[in-house]
Amino acid sequence: MSMATDPPARMPEASASSEQGALTRAMTDLGGAALGRPLRGWWACFAVAVLALAVGVVAVTYQLRTGIGTWGLNRSVGWAYDITNFVFWIGVGHAGTLISAILLLFRQRWRAGVSRAAETMTIIAIVCAAIFPVIHLGRPWLMLWVLPLPNSRGPLWVNFSSPLTWDVFAILTYFVVSLLFWYLGLLPDFASLSHAATGWRRRVFGLLSLGWNGSLRTWARYERTCLLLAGLATALVISVHSVVSFDFAASLVPGWHTTIFPPYFVVGAIFSGMAMVLALLVVMRRAMALQSYVTLQQLDAMCKIMLATSGLLGLAYLIETMTALYGNHGPDRFMLMLRMQGPLAAYYWAMIACNVLVPQLLWSGRVRRNRPLVFAIALLALAGMWLERFLIIVGSLQRDFLPSGWVDYLPTRIEVATLVGSFGLFLVCFLLFCRWLPVVSIAESRAGHRTRLRVADR
Amino acid sequence: MFDASTDGPSFEAFWDRSLRDGWTRRSDPAVAALHFDVSQVPSSVPATSRALGTLVLIGYPTVALLDGRQAFNPWLLELPDPVTKVTWESGASVSPATARVLGVSDGDLIRIAPARDAEWASKATADDLTVEVPIVVQPGQHDDVIAVPIGYGQRATQRFAGIGPRWLGADTSDRARVGANIAPLLARARPGEGVAPTPVRVTVVGRRRELARTQDHSWLQASGRDAWGTEASGALIRFAEAGTAPRPTQSETEPGGPDLWPDERQQLGPRWGMAIDLDACTGCSACVVACQVENNTPVVGRDEVRRHREMHWLRIDRYYLERPSGVAVAHQPMTCHQCGHAPCETVCPVLATTRSSDGLNQQIYSRCVGTRYCMNNCPFKVRRFNWFDYAHDERMENLVLNPDVTVRSRGVAEKCTFCVQRIQDARLAARLRGEEPADGDIVPACAQTCAASAITFGDLNDPHSRVRARTGDGRAYTLLEGLNLQPAITYLAMQRRDRSPDDDVDGN
Amino acid sequence: MSGHGLLATFETEAALVEAARAVDSAGHAIVDAYAPYSIEGWPALAHAEASRVGWACLSGGVLGAVGGLTLQAWTSAVSWPLDIGGKPVLAWLAFIPVAFELMVLGAAAGAGLSFLILSRLRPRWRQPGLRDTWPHDRFVLEVAAAGKCDSKLPIRCCARWVRW
């Protein structure tokens, strides 16, 4: 296709028509930051995040140089903060996939305003998570050995019976599909931004838009692709955290070897993910003046999902307790008593409070509308879910079959710094996203606007 | 030194051999003639001690250091005491009741000073004689006794006190000597009496010194189960009546229930196995050192042991059992069980641990990336991890290494190999003769060193091997049978001697 | 393709749809339309062929699953069979998770790549054709025309002619 022969006649400026006004407003509201509009308080947040990241980078560098012994692990507790953080971050990522995939399939319109932020959070959370299985290796420089690559050692492949190998494939797939989904969602926005921008931004956004021209043929194909990917991502919401839970369920450590883990982990993942999305959106909404895009109804709906998953988690905890008491099976009862009264009992009761008791406040509509309170509940939920994973991993490893192997575990400063660093990385990436990309899908908010118009027409 | 009757006729040959080996064999007829006379043992607790309101200090030689002549050997400094399981330390053992009275627990520092009325210590010197040692609460001990090992705290042990990896979190406060020397405190013994019990005053310092201890949890119920009843099936330590009937054949004792996988393996060659007689085992721990020497296992130092990172491939678990007659101690040597259904193999993502054709669970160091999943999934917790680069480049130190065994680098897991280097040596030698190794040709370092012959090693597939015969013994049992691990180590239950009607029913 | 076309710009979606219907019923071919968001029912309106993305997705999924199973079976049982924890070398149950994940990966790659290829989307420094005039806040209809200035087109709008 060649350029138009006539110089394009300048279109009359946007009329007073409300539809067009809304379209332009979406562009300026959401694309503003990407086009260079300064964000209030951004630099302060970014500085804090970079500091946290720097702490983590120093700790990890030191650990990689010196050895994994700089962590508090020992002969019985082979995993602690590392895998706890890994499972925690992977779980946090699940909310994005849930919102963009499952809620898309269920035609939950409210997801439009929050899906971009949630999907971005997913990608960043997967990156934060994937760091830990790499740095937790004794010899991280050999990490590619977990892939079945042709090699110079003869036909030496990988062990496909190992849940860790399953993990590698699950996480890779999850990352690729999430990235694809996220990028496809950004395509029309890149085109819009490129159109509205000038200078180098126009070039870069143009390059990223892959030549998107808004053709309705492409749009139709695009919607179909998104629907297919949503279906696939739905399978991932269920499968990825199930596979992660196999790391534990497929082992024979008492406290790990439990059939309830896959659903239990998936529910927990969605719970913690929703908490993270809520915490981020409550802040973003205010800091970036997104009140007309991220509405109170949307926050309300997410609070309800949190409440529901909190209930499911409570049920899972209850079932664990019931099975142990009812089954009268030594190891099960032992693990139960250990959790409730053992060296980590304080963690257990804190977890119950954060994950089950506190979220019950969300039954009240007044609480759900109280944004600072929702923010606090979300943070507590995140802490509770981290504790849950820590309890499962460390609590079980430090008391297994032979009492002679029972030892306690204390983290070192290096480990704590690594956790801080992972939050730093998450915030740095997320703040960069807020600064450079539209935090609410421009295209979807336009489509949403159209829907509202139609409803009004009727 | 040279004795033609035992060393052969040629002095030249004896000289060359001695130079090559670095040692000679000497038999001392005086040792063989010694006998033990119980009546000569002095009463360790003088009747007056209670009246004095003080504790009685007993200095005892440890298995590792004896009277202190071995205090310059890091292997022995890191060897856990057979009963207290403490390393790198001269801890003061007191009974639980005394610990309660003093208000102390494991690791609390106490100061031991001569009792006021000790005739040999003037008031002026009493303070100089004070010794600070950490408490070790020792079940079964007499309430009036405080027992501290002798031979520790020698000046030249300074260079071992700080052994271990250097890093940010390493405990660097510990650069003094290994342990404390209590010799000046001990009352002069009468000739021929050895070390005499000494009345002492004990004060609590109020500081702590975390013990470097290899086992923290030690109580089993009378049935051999631990306090929580955790083991999957059967007891960890079992007891047998004398004259127990022979065990049914192997196939009948295999755990029932369907297997998820059909066992398609055809084991044509040998399957190496071990039988350990718990009755014979005294817990002396010679096997632990032998294993460490044979297999180039590093000494990691006090701080690393405190972090539960000792590298011993073979350890001896010590359990206390509450008996009507008092506290009983059971020792259980514990090493890799070379499981037929090894949980560690299944979970390794990079195939760094697999099963060999002769039934060994082999660890391939060069392939290991260090996920530690194998360690987590090992129900016996016998796998060890190289948290740091423990191996040194020191030429002198490397002279003690066994050239037949790989030195492991940082970041890989390791564990007992059943001394695979000896197995291969013996098989090679036998093959050169055109035959298979005979039963008893292969002796792992632990079995070779065991003075009580508690460890029998051999081929489980050989119907005539001694180890096979022992697995058919009436006392034979394997650990954690419910997990269907098919371990290659069989334990022989302890014969019960102190059985009384009050005792609990046994787990066997 | 060669010929002439008309680009007609509208301010609302409704106007675009109305014009498209009129153009269609007058027998003119709708080449394409451009909009800031997807319009429901457009493919039927423009007589667009069914998308092949679904087939690509299915093929990718089948390829991923079969490839995954083959990879696992071949590396475990043929290339170097090893005794792992006493399991048979063809431990089918253990192969399910990886095969499933590779199926999802294959299906997603099939859908994503086929979408990009069919839509001719790729990174380019110079944006082609309509790129510069694509209105992110307007609706454009592109109609094929037999000759220049076919004034019989039944639409009223701001329009201009383009030549392919």
JSON list of C-alpha atoms in Angstrom, two decimals, chain C residues 17-125:
[
{"chain": "C", "resi": 17, "resn": "VAL", "atom": "CA", "xyz": [-21.36, 0.76, 10.56]},
{"chain": "C", "resi": 18, "resn": "GLU", "atom": "CA", "xyz": [-24.22, 2.55, 8.84]},
{"chain": "C", "resi": 19, "resn": "ALA", "atom": "CA", "xyz": [-21.97, 3.57, 5.94]},
{"chain": "C", "resi": 20, "resn": "ALA", "atom": "CA", "xyz": [-20.51, 0.10, 5.66]},
{"chain": "C", "resi": 21, "resn": "ARG", "atom": "CA", "xyz": [-24.00, -1.41, 5.42]},
{"chain": "C", "resi": 22, "resn": "ALA", "atom": "CA", "xyz": [-24.95, 1.12, 2.72]},
{"chain": "C", "resi": 23, "resn": "VAL", "atom": "CA", "xyz": [-21.75, 0.50, 0.74]},
{"chain": "C", "resi": 24, "resn": "ASP", "atom": "CA", "xyz": [-22.25, -3.21, 0.97]},
{"chain": "C", "resi": 25, "resn": "SER", "atom": "CA", "xyz": [-25.85, -3.17, -0.15]},
{"chain": "C", "resi": 26, "resn": "ALA", "atom": "CA", "xyz": [-24.89, -0.91, -3.05]},
{"chain": "C", "resi": 27, "resn": "GLY", "atom": "CA", "xyz": [-22.60, -3.68, -4.24]},
{"chain": "C", "resi": 28, "resn": "HIS", "atom": "CA", "xyz": [-19.26, -2.09, -3.55]},
{"chain": "C", "resi": 29, "resn": "ALA", "atom": "CA", "xyz": [-16.50, -4.13, -1.94]},
{"chain": "C", "resi": 30, "resn": "ILE", "atom": "CA", "xyz": [-15.37, -3.12, 1.50]},
{"chain": "C", "resi": 31, "resn": "VAL", "atom": "CA", "xyz": [-11.60, -3.48, 1.59]},
{"chain": "C", "resi": 32, "resn": "ASP", "atom": "CA", "xyz": [-11.17, -2.85, 5.30]},
{"chain": "C", "resi": 33, "resn": "ALA", "atom": "CA", "xyz": [-11.95, -0.41, 8.02]},
{"chain": "C", "resi": 34, "resn": "TYR", "atom": "CA", "xyz": [-9.86, 1.14, 10.75]},
{"chain": "C", "resi": 35, "resn": "ALA", "atom": "CA", "xyz": [-11.00, 1.85, 14.26]},
{"chain": "C", "resi": 36, "resn": "PRO", "atom": "CA", "xyz": [-9.54, 2.50, 17.68]},
{"chain": "C", "resi": 37, "resn": "TYR", "atom": "CA", "xyz": [-11.25, -0.59, 19.01]},
{"chain": "C", "resi": 38, "resn": "SER", "atom": "CA", "xyz": [-12.81, -3.76, 17.75]},
{"chain": "C", "resi": 39, "resn": "ILE", "atom": "CA", "xyz": [-16.37, -3.55, 16.44]},
{"chain": "C", "resi": 40, "resn": "GLU", "atom": "CA", "xyz": [-18.57, -6.49, 17.18]},
{"chain": "C", "resi": 41, "resn": "GLY", "atom": "CA", "xyz": [-19.96, -8.28, 14.14]},
{"chain": "C", "resi": 42, "resn": "TRP", "atom": "CA", "xyz": [-17.60, -6.60, 11.73]},
{"chain": "C", "resi": 43, "resn": "PRO", "atom": "CA", "xyz": [-16.32, -9.76, 9.98]},
{"chain": "C", "resi": 44, "resn": "ALA", "atom": "CA", "xyz": [-19.86, -10.68, 9.00]},
{"chain": "C", "resi": 45, "resn": "LEU", "atom": "CA", "xyz": [-20.54, -7.18, 7.81]},
{"chain": "C", "resi": 46, "resn": "ALA", "atom": "CA", "xyz": [-17.40, -7.05, 5.67]},
{"chain": "C", "resi": 47, "resn": "HIS", "atom": "CA", "xyz": [-17.73, -10.66, 4.48]},
{"chain": "C", "resi": 48, "resn": "ALA", "atom": "CA", "xyz": [-14.32, -11.43, 5.92]},
{"chain": "C", "resi": 49, "resn": "GLU", "atom": "CA", "xyz": [-13.17, -15.03, 5.80]},
{"chain": "C", "resi": 50, "resn": "ALA", "atom": "CA", "xyz": [-12.98, -17.03, 9.05]},
{"chain": "C", "resi": 51, "resn": "SER", "atom": "CA", "xyz": [-9.75, -16.59, 10.93]},
{"chain": "C", "resi": 52, "resn": "ARG", "atom": "CA", "xyz": [-7.12, -19.29, 10.73]},
{"chain": "C", "resi": 53, "resn": "VAL", "atom": "CA", "xyz": [-5.70, -18.45, 14.12]},
{"chain": "C", "resi": 54, "resn": "GLY", "atom": "CA", "xyz": [-7.72, -21.21, 15.77]},
{"chain": "C", "resi": 55, "resn": "TRP", "atom": "CA", "xyz": [-6.27, -23.87, 13.52]},
{"chain": "C", "resi": 56, "resn": "ALA", "atom": "CA", "xyz": [-2.77, -22.62, 14.12]},
{"chain": "C", "resi": 57, "resn": "CYS", "atom": "CA", "xyz": [-3.44, -22.74, 17.85]},
{"chain": "C", "resi": 58, "resn": "LEU", "atom": "CA", "xyz": [-4.68, -26.31, 17.65]},
{"chain": "C", "resi": 59, "resn": "SER", "atom": "CA", "xyz": [-1.74, -27.39, 15.52]},
{"chain": "C", "resi": 60, "resn": "GLY", "atom": "CA", "xyz": [0.70, -25.75, 17.90]},
{"chain": "C", "resi": 61, "resn": "GLY", "atom": "CA", "xyz": [-0.92, -27.51, 20.84]},
{"chain": "C", "resi": 62, "resn": "VAL", "atom": "CA", "xyz": [-0.83, -30.92, 19.21]},
{"chain": "C", "resi": 63, "resn": "LEU", "atom": "CA", "xyz": [2.75, -30.34, 18.12]},
{"chain": "C", "resi": 64, "resn": "GLY", "atom": "CA", "xyz": [3.72, -29.28, 21.64]},
{"chain": "C", "resi": 65, "resn": "ALA", "atom": "CA", "xyz": [2.06, -32.24, 23.32]},
{"chain": "C", "resi": 66, "resn": "VAL", "atom": "CA", "xyz": [3.33, -34.85, 20.88]},
{"chain": "C", "resi": 67, "resn": "GLY", "atom": "CA", "xyz": [6.76, -33.23, 20.74]},
{"chain": "C", "resi": 68, "resn": "GLY", "atom": "CA", "xyz": [6.90, -33.06, 24.52]},
{"chain": "C", "resi": 69, "resn": "LEU", "atom": "CA", "xyz": [5.99, -36.70, 24.97]},
{"chain": "C", "resi": 70, "resn": "THR", "atom": "CA", "xyz": [8.42, -37.75, 22.25]},
{"chain": "C", "resi": 71, "resn": "LEU", "atom": "CA", "xyz": [11.21, -35.68, 23.76]},
{"chain": "C", "resi": 72, "resn": "GLN", "atom": "CA", "xyz": [10.67, -37.21, 27.18]},
{"chain": "C", "resi": 73, "resn": "ALA", "atom": "CA", "xyz": [10.28, -40.75, 25.97]},
{"chain": "C", "resi": 74, "resn": "TRP", "atom": "CA", "xyz": [13.29, -40.55, 23.68]},
{"chain": "C", "resi": 75, "resn": "THR", "atom": "CA", "xyz": [15.68, -38.93, 26.15]},
{"chain": "C", "resi": 76, "resn": "SER", "atom": "CA", "xyz": [14.59, -41.19, 29.01]},
{"chain": "C", "resi": 77, "resn": "ALA", "atom": "CA", "xyz": [14.21, -44.54, 27.32]},
{"chain": "C", "resi": 78, "resn": "VAL", "atom": "CA", "xyz": [16.17, -44.50, 24.08]},
{"chain": "C", "resi": 79, "resn": "SER", "atom": "CA", "xyz": [19.01, -42.00, 24.17]},
{"chain": "C", "resi": 80, "resn": "TRP", "atom": "CA", "xyz": [20.33, -42.96, 27.60]},
{"chain": "C", "resi": 81, "resn": "PRO", "atom": "CA", "xyz": [18.09, -45.10, 29.78]},
{"chain": "C", "resi": 82, "resn": "LEU", "atom": "CA", "xyz": [19.01, -44.68, 33.43]},
{"chain": "C", "resi": 83, "resn": "ASP", "atom": "CA", "xyz": [17.69, -46.28, 36.58]},
{"chain": "C", "resi": 84, "resn": "ILE", "atom": "CA", "xyz": [16.12, -43.44, 38.56]},
{"chain": "C", "resi": 85, "resn": "GLY", "atom": "CA", "xyz": [14.67, -44.34, 41.92]},
{"chain": "C", "resi": 86, "resn": "GLY", "atom": "CA", "xyz": [13.66, -47.78, 40.71]},
{"chain": "C", "resi": 87, "resn": "LYS", "atom": "CA", "xyz": [11.14, -46.41, 38.23]},
{"chain": "C", "resi": 88, "resn": "PRO", "atom": "CA", "xyz": [10.75, -47.82, 34.74]},
{"chain": "C", "resi": 89, "resn": "VAL", "atom": "CA", "xyz": [12.48, -45.73, 32.09]},
{"chain": "C", "resi": 90, "resn": "LEU", "atom": "CA", "xyz": [9.14, -44.99, 30.44]},
{"chain": "C", "resi": 91, "resn": "ALA", "atom": "CA", "xyz": [7.47, -43.46, 33.48]},
{"chain": "C", "resi": 92, "resn": "TRP", "atom": "CA", "xyz": [4.43, -42.14, 31.61]},
{"chain": "C", "resi": 93, "resn": "LEU", "atom": "CA", "xyz": [2.70, -40.64, 34.63]},
{"chain": "C", "resi": 94, "resn": "ALA", "atom": "CA", "xyz": [5.70, -38.47, 35.34]},
{"chain": "C", "resi": 95, "resn": "PHE", "atom": "CA", "xyz": [5.71, -37.21, 31.76]},
{"chain": "C", "resi": 96, "resn": "ILE", "atom": "CA", "xyz": [2.24, -35.66, 31.97]},
{"chain": "C", "resi": 97, "resn": "PRO", "atom": "CA", "xyz": [3.10, -32.26, 33.51]},
{"chain": "C", "resi": 98, "resn": "VAL", "atom": "CA", "xyz": [5.84, -31.42, 31.03]},
{"chain": "C", "resi": 99, "resn": "ALA", "atom": "CA", "xyz": [3.79, -32.64, 28.07]},
{"chain": "C", "resi": 100, "resn": "PHE", "atom": "CA", "xyz": [0.86, -30.53, 29.26]},
{"chain": "C", "resi": 101, "resn": "GLU", "atom": "CA", "xyz": [2.96, -27.41, 29.68]},
{"chain": "C", "resi": 102, "resn": "LEU", "atom": "CA", "xyz": [4.57, -27.88, 26.27]},
{"chain": "C", "resi": 103, "resn": "MET", "atom": "CA", "xyz": [1.10, -28.33, 24.77]},
{"chain": "C", "resi": 104, "resn": "VAL", "atom": "CA", "xyz": [0.02, -24.99, 26.22]},
{"chain": "C", "resi": 105, "resn": "LEU", "atom": "CA", "xyz": [3.25, -23.37, 25.09]},
{"chain": "C", "resi": 106, "resn": "GLY", "atom": "CA", "xyz": [2.85, -24.76, 21.58]},
{"chain": "C", "resi": 107, "resn": "ALA", "atom": "CA", "xyz": [-0.76, -23.66, 21.34]},
{"chain": "C", "resi": 108, "resn": "ALA", "atom": "CA", "xyz": [0.04, -20.17, 22.58]},
{"chain": "C", "resi": 109, "resn": "ALA", "atom": "CA", "xyz": [2.98, -19.86, 20.22]},
{"chain": "C", "resi": 110, "resn": "GLY", "atom": "CA", "xyz": [0.80, -21.11, 17.36]},
{"chain": "C", "resi": 111, "resn": "ALA", "atom": "CA", "xyz": [-1.92, -18.58, 18.10]},
{"chain": "C", "resi": 112, "resn": "GLY", "atom": "CA", "xyz": [0.43, -15.67, 18.73]},
{"chain": "C", "resi": 113, "resn": "LEU", "atom": "CA", "xyz": [2.74, -16.24, 15.78]},
{"chain": "C", "resi": 114, "resn": "SER", "atom": "CA", "xyz": [-0.07, -16.94, 13.35]},
{"chain": "C", "resi": 115, "resn": "PHE", "atom": "CA", "xyz": [-1.78, -13.76, 14.48]},
{"chain": "C", "resi": 116, "resn": "LEU", "atom": "CA", "xyz": [1.34, -11.71, 13.85]},
{"chain": "C", "resi": 117, "resn": "ILE", "atom": "CA", "xyz": [2.05, -13.35, 10.51]},
{"chain": "C", "resi": 118, "resn": "LEU", "atom": "CA", "xyz": [-1.51, -13.22, 9.19]},
{"chain": "C", "resi": 119, "resn": "SER", "atom": "CA", "xyz": [-1.80, -9.58, 10.26]},
{"chain": "C", "resi": 120, "resn": "ARG", "atom": "CA", "xyz": [1.60, -8.76, 8.77]},
{"chain": "C", "resi": 121, "resn": "LEU", "atom": "CA", "xyz": [2.73, -7.27, 12.05]},
{"chain": "C", "resi": 122, "resn": "ARG", "atom": "CA", "xyz": [6.45, -6.97, 12.58]},
{"chain": "C", "resi": 123, "resn": "PRO", "atom": "CA", "xyz": [8.81, -4.36, 13.95]},
{"chain": "C", "resi": 124, "resn": "ARG", "atom": "CA", "xyz": [9.49, -1.64, 11.42]},
{"chain": "C", "resi": 125, "resn": "TRP", "atom": "CA", "xyz": [11.15, 1.72, 11.57]}
]
